[in-house]
Short mmCIF file of C-alpha atoms in Angstrom, two decimals:
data_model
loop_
_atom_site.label_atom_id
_atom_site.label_comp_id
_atom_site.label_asym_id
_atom_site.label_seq_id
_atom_site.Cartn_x
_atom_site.Cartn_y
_atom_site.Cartn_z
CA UNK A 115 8.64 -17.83 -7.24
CA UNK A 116 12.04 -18.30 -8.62
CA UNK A 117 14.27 -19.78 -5.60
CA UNK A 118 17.28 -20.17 -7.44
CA UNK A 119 18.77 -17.11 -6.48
CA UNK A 120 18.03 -13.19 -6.35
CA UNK A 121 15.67 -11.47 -8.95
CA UNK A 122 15.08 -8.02 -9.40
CA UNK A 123 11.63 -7.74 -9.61
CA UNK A 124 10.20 -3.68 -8.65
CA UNK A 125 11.37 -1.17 -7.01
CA UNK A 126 12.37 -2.12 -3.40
CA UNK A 127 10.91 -5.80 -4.53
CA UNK A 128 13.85 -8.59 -4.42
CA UNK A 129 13.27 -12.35 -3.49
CA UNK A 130 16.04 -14.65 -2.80
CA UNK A 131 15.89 -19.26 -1.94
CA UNK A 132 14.21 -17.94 1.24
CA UNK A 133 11.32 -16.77 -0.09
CA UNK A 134 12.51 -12.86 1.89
CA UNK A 135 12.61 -9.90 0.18
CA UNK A 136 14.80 -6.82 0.27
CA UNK A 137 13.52 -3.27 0.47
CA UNK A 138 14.25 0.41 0.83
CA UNK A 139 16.66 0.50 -2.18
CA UNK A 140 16.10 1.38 -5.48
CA UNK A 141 16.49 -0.62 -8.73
CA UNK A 142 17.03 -0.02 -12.66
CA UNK A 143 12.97 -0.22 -12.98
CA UNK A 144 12.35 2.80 -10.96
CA UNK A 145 11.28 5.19 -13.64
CA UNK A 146 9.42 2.98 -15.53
CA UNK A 147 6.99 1.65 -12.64
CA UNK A 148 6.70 5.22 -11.45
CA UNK A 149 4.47 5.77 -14.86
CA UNK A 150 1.12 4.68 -14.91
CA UNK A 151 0.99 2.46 -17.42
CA UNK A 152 -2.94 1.51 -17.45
CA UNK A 153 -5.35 -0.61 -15.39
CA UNK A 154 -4.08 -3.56 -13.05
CA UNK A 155 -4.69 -5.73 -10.44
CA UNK A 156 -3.40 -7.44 -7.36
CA UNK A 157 -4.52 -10.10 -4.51
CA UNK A 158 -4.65 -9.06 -0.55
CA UNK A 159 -4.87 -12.14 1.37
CA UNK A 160 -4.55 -12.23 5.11
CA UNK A 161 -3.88 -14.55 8.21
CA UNK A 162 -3.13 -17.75 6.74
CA UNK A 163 -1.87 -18.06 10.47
CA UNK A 164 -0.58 -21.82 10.67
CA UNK A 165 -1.73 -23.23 13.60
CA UNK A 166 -4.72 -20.93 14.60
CA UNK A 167 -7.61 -23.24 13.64
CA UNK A 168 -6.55 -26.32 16.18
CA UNK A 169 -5.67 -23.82 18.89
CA UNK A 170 -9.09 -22.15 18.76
CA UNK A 171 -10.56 -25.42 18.52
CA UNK A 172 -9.30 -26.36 22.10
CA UNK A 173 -9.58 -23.26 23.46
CA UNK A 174 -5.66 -22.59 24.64
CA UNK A 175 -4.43 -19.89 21.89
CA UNK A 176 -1.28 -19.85 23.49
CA UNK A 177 -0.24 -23.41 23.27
CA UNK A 178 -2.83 -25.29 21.27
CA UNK A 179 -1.50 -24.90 18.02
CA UNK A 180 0.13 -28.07 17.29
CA UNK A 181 -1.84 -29.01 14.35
CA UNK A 182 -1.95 -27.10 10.80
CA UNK A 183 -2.67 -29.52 8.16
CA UNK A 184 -6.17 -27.61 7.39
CA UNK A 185 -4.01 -24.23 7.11
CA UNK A 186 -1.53 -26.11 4.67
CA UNK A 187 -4.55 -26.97 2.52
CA UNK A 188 -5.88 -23.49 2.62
CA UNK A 189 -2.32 -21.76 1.67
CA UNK A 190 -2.12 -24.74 -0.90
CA UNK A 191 -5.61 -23.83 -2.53
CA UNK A 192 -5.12 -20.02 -2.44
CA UNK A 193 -1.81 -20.46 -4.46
CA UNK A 194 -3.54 -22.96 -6.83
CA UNK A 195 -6.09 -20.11 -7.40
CA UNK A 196 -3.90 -17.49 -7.81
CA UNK A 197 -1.86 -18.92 -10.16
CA UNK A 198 -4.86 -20.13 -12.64
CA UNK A 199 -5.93 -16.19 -12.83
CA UNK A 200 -5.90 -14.52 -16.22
CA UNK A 201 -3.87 -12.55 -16.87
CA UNK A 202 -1.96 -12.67 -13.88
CA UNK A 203 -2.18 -10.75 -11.20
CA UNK A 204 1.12 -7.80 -10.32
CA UNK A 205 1.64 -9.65 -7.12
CA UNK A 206 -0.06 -11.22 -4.20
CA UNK A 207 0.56 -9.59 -0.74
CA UNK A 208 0.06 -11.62 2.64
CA UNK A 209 -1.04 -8.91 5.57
CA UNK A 210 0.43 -10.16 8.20
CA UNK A 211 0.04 -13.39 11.13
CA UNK A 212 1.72 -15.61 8.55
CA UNK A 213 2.23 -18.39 11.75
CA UNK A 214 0.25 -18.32 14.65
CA UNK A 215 3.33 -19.44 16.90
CA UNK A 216 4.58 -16.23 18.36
CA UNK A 217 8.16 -15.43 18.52
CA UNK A 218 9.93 -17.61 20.70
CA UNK A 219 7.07 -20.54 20.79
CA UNK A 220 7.39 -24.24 20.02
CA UNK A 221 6.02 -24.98 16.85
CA UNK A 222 7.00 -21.47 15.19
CA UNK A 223 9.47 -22.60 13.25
CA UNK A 224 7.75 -25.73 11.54
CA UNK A 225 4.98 -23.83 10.64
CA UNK A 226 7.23 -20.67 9.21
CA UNK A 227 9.04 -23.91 6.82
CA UNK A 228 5.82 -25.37 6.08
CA UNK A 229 4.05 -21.82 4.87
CA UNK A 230 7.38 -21.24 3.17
CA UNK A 231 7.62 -24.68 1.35
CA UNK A 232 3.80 -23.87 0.39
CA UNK A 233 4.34 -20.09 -1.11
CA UNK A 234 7.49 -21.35 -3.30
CA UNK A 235 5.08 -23.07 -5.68
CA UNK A 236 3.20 -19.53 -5.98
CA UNK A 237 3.71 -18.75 -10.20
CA UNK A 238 7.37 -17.36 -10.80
CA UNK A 239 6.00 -13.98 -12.13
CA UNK A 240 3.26 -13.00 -9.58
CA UNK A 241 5.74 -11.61 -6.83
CA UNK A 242 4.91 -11.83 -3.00
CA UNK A 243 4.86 -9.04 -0.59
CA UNK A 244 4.71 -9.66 3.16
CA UNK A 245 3.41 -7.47 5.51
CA UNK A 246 4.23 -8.46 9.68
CA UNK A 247 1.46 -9.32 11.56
CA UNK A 248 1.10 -9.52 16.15
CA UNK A 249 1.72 -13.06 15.65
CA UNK A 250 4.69 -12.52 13.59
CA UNK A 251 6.97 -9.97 15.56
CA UNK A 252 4.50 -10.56 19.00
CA UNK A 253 2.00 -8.39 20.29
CA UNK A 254 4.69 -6.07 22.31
CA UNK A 255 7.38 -6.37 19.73
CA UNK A 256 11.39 -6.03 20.18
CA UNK A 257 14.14 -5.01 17.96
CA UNK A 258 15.01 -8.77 18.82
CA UNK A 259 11.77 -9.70 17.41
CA UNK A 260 11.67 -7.09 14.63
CA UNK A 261 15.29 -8.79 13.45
CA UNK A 262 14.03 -12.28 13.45
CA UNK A 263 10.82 -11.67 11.55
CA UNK A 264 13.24 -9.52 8.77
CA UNK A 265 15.60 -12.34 8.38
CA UNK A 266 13.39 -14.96 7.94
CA UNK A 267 10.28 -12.45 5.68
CA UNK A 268 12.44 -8.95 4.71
CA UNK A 269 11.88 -6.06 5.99
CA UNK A 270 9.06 -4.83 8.47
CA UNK A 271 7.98 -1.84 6.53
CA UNK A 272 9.04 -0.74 3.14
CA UNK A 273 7.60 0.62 0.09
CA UNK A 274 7.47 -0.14 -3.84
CA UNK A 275 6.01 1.53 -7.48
CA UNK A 276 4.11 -0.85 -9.55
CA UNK A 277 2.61 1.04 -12.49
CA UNK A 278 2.47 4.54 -11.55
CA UNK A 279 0.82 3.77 -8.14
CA UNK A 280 3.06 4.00 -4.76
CA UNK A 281 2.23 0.96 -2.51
CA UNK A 282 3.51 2.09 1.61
CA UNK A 283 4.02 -1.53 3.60
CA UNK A 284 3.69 -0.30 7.05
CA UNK A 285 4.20 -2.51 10.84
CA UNK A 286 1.18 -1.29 12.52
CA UNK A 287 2.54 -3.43 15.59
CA UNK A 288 5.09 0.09 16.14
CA UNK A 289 1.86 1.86 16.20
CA UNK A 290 0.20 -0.52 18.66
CA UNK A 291 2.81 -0.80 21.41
CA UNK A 292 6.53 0.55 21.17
CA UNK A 293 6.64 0.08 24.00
CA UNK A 294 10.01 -2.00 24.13
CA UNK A 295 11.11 -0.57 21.25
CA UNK A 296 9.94 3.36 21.23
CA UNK A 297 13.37 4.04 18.44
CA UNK A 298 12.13 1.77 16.14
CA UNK A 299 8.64 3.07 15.91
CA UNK A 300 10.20 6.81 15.45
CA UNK A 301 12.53 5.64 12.39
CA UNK A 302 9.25 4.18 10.88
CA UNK A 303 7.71 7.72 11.41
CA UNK A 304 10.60 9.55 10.03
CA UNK A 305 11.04 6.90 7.27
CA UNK A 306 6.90 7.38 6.56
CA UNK A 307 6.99 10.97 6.41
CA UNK A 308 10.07 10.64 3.94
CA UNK A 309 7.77 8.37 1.41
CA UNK A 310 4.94 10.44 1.23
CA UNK A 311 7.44 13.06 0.38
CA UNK A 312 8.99 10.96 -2.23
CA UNK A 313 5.18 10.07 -3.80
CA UNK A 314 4.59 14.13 -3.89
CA UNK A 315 7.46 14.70 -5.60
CA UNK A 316 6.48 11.84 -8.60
CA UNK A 317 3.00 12.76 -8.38
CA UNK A 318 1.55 8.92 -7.78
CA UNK A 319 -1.42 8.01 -9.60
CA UNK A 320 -2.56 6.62 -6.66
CA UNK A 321 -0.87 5.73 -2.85
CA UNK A 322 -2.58 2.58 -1.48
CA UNK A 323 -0.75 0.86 2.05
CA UNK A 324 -0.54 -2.54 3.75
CA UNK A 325 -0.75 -3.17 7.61
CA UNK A 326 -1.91 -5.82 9.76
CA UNK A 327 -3.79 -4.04 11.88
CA UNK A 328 -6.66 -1.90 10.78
CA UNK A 329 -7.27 1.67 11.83
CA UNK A 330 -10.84 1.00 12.59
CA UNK A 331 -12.85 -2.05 11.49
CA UNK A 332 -16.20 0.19 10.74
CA UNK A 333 -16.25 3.41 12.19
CA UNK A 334 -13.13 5.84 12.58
CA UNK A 335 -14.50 7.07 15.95
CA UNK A 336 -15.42 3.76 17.34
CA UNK A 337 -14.18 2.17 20.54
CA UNK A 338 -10.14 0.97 20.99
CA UNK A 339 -9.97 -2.76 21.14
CA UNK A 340 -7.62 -5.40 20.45
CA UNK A 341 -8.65 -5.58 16.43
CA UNK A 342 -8.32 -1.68 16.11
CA UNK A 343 -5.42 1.23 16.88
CA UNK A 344 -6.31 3.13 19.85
CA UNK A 345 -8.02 6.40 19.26
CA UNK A 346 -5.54 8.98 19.00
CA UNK A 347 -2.47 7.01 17.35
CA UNK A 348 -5.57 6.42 14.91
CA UNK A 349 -6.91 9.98 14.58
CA UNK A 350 -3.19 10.82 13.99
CA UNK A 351 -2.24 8.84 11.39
CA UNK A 352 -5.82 9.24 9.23
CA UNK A 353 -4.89 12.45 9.17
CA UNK A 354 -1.63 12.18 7.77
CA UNK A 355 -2.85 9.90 5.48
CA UNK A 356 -5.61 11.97 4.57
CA UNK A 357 -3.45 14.73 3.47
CA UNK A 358 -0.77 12.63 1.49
CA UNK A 359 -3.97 11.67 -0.50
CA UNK A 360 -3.78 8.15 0.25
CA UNK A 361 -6.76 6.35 -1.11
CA UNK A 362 -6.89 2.80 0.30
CA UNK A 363 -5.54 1.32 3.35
CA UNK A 364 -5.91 -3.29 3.29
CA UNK A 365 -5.63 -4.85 6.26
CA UNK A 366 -6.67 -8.13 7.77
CA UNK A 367 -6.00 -9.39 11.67
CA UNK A 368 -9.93 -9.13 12.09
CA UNK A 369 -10.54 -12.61 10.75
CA UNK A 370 -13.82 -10.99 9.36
CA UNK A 371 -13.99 -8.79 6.60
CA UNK A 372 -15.34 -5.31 7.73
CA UNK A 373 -14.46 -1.74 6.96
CA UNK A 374 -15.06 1.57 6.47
CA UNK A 375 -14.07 5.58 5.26
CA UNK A 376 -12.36 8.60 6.83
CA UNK A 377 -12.77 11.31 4.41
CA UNK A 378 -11.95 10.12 1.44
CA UNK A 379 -9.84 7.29 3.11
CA UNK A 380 -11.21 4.12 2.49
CA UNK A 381 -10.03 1.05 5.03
CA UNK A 382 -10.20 -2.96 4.14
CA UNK A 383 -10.35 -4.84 6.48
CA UNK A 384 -10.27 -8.43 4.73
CA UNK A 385 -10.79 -11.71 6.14
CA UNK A 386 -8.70 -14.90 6.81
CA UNK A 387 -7.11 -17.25 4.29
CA UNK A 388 -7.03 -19.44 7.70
CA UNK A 389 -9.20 -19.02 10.71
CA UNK A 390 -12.44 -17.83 10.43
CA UNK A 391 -14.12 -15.95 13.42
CA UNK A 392 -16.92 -14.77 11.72
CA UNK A 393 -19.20 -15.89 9.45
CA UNK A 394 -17.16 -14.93 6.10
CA UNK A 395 -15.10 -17.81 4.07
CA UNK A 396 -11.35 -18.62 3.97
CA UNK A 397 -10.82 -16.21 0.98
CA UNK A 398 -8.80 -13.40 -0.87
CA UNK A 399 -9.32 -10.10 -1.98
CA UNK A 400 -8.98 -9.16 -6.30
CA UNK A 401 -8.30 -5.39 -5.96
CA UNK A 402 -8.28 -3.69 -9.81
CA UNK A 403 -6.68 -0.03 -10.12
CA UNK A 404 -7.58 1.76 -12.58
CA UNK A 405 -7.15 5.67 -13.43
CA UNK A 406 -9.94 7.27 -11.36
CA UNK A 407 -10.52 4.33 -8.42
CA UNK A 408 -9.49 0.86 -6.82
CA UNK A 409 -12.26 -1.51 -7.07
CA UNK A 410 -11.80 -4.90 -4.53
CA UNK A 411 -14.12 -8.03 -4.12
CA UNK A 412 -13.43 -10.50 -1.82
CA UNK A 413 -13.65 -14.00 -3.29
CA UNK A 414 -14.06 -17.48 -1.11
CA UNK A 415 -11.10 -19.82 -2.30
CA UNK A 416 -13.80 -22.47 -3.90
CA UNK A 417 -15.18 -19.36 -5.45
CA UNK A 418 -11.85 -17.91 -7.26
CA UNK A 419 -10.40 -21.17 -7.77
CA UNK A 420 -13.51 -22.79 -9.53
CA UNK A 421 -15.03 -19.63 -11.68
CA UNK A 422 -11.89 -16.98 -11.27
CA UNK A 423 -12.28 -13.08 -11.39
CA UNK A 424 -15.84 -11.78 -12.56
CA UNK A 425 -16.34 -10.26 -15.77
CA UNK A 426 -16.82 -6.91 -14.09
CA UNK A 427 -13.46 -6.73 -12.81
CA UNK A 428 -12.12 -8.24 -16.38
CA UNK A 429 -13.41 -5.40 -18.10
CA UNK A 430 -12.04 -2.81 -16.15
CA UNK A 431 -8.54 -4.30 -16.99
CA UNK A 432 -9.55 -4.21 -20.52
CA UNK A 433 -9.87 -0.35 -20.45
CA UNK A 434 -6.75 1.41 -21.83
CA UNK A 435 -6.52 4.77 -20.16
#
């Protein structure tokens, strides 16, 4: 990252000293990442979640989380892995649940400078996208909440062209529970519906979206639960994806990777760079796009660190379309 001041990187893409970015504008590069260019590639990671492992350790979630030296390490490998990969990747997007602290807690704002003072050393060219998580803006969030989480990350939800693919960054949270909030979740519906519009109109190569929370974790019919969006907010919003032709929806929040397709709609659900809850590793995801798909593996961090992106994958980014 360059922290010395403002860079242009993409389209709606701009990082300043506080390692936030600016969004829903529109920069010199437009036209040229609207064209697909040829095969690329990109890391989801998920939940680094400072603070999360001692908590669950003791059992108290809501105050246990004084401790995040093994999170540090984790967010300090993953960075050291991602910026070994060759050729680089476009940019490395974090899906949310960045801290574990939730807004207004105790040890939020250490672990929000120590995550910080870990992604700065993240390569200079290999841009980072943050997506807000529960623990970020809080499970019932607030325009209060919403404003803190933007000053300190950028903007809740936003989008950006890299190559001739439309990437949507979305806060699922709205879609959760508005509740406290029910104006903010409309302008993110109005704003939405104004996007897809705007990826019609440049006829994407592909549309692929970020949230923290993931439609469904296996099944689109399955049971609402606290991992999932309840039923018909889901059904809802598949089907507007659905017919916007969006291909891919990454999430994480599960701490498991799972996942899953709603006709034609594919949703990854990827696992934790932090806590585990399952029996997956602390990993990342390597998603290639190429013309006719999006291929993603999920790598553990000793895995990508020590032996990098599989020649499968390398190949595909050789292919000039």
């Amino acid at each position: 990252m360059d922290l010395a001041g403002e860079t242009t990187v993409y389209l709606c893409l701009y990082f300043n000293s506080n390692l936030r970015h600016k969004s829903r504008k529109q920069d010199t590069q437009f036209f040229d990442e609207c064209q697909w260019k040829g095969p690329f590639y990109f890391i989801q990671g998920a939940d680094p979640q400072f603070g999360l492992m001692k908590a669950w350790a003791v059992g108290d979630t809501n105050n246990g989380d004084d401790e995040w030296g093994e999170e540090i390490k984790l967010a300090e490998q993953a960075v050291q892995a991602i910026n070994k990969l060759n050729p680089k990747p476009k940019f490395f997007v974090l899906c949310g649940d960045l801290i574990h602290g939730m807004p207004g807690s105790q040890w939020r704002k250490d672990q929000e400078k120590d995550l910080k003072n870990v992604l700065k050393n993240t390569d200079q060219d290999i841009p980072l996208v943050f997506v807000s998580g529960n623990h970020d803006i809080g499970n019932t969030p607030t325009k209060e909440t919403i404003d803190n989480y933007c000053k300190n990350w950028g903007d809740d939800y936003f989008s950006f062209w890299v190559g001739g693919v439309f990437f949507l960054v979305l806060n699922s949270q709205l879609y959760f529970d508005s509740s406290k909030c029910p104006e903010l979740k409309q302008a993110q519906d109005v704003w939405l519906n104004e996007q897809l519009a705007v990826a019609q109109k440049h006829k994407c190569k592909h549309i692929i979206v970020f949230q923290h929370i993931p439609l469904f974790l296996k099944k689109p019919d399955e049971a609402h639960d606290y991992f999932n969006l309840e039923k018909s907010v889901r059904q809802e919003i598949m089907e507007k994806f659905h017919k916007a032709g969006i291909k891919a929806v990454f999430s994480g929040h599960y701490h498991r990777n799972a996942g899953g397709s709603y006709r034609g709609l594919e949703m990854v659900v990827s696992s934790a760079i932090g806590c585990q809850l399952g029996e997956d590793t602390h990993g990342l995801r390597v998603v290639v796009v190429t013309d006719e798909k999006i291929v993603h593996r999920y790598y553990s961090l000793n895995e990508l660190s020590s032996q990098g992106i599989e020649k499968e994958l390398l190949d595909m980014l050789a292919k000039q379309n």
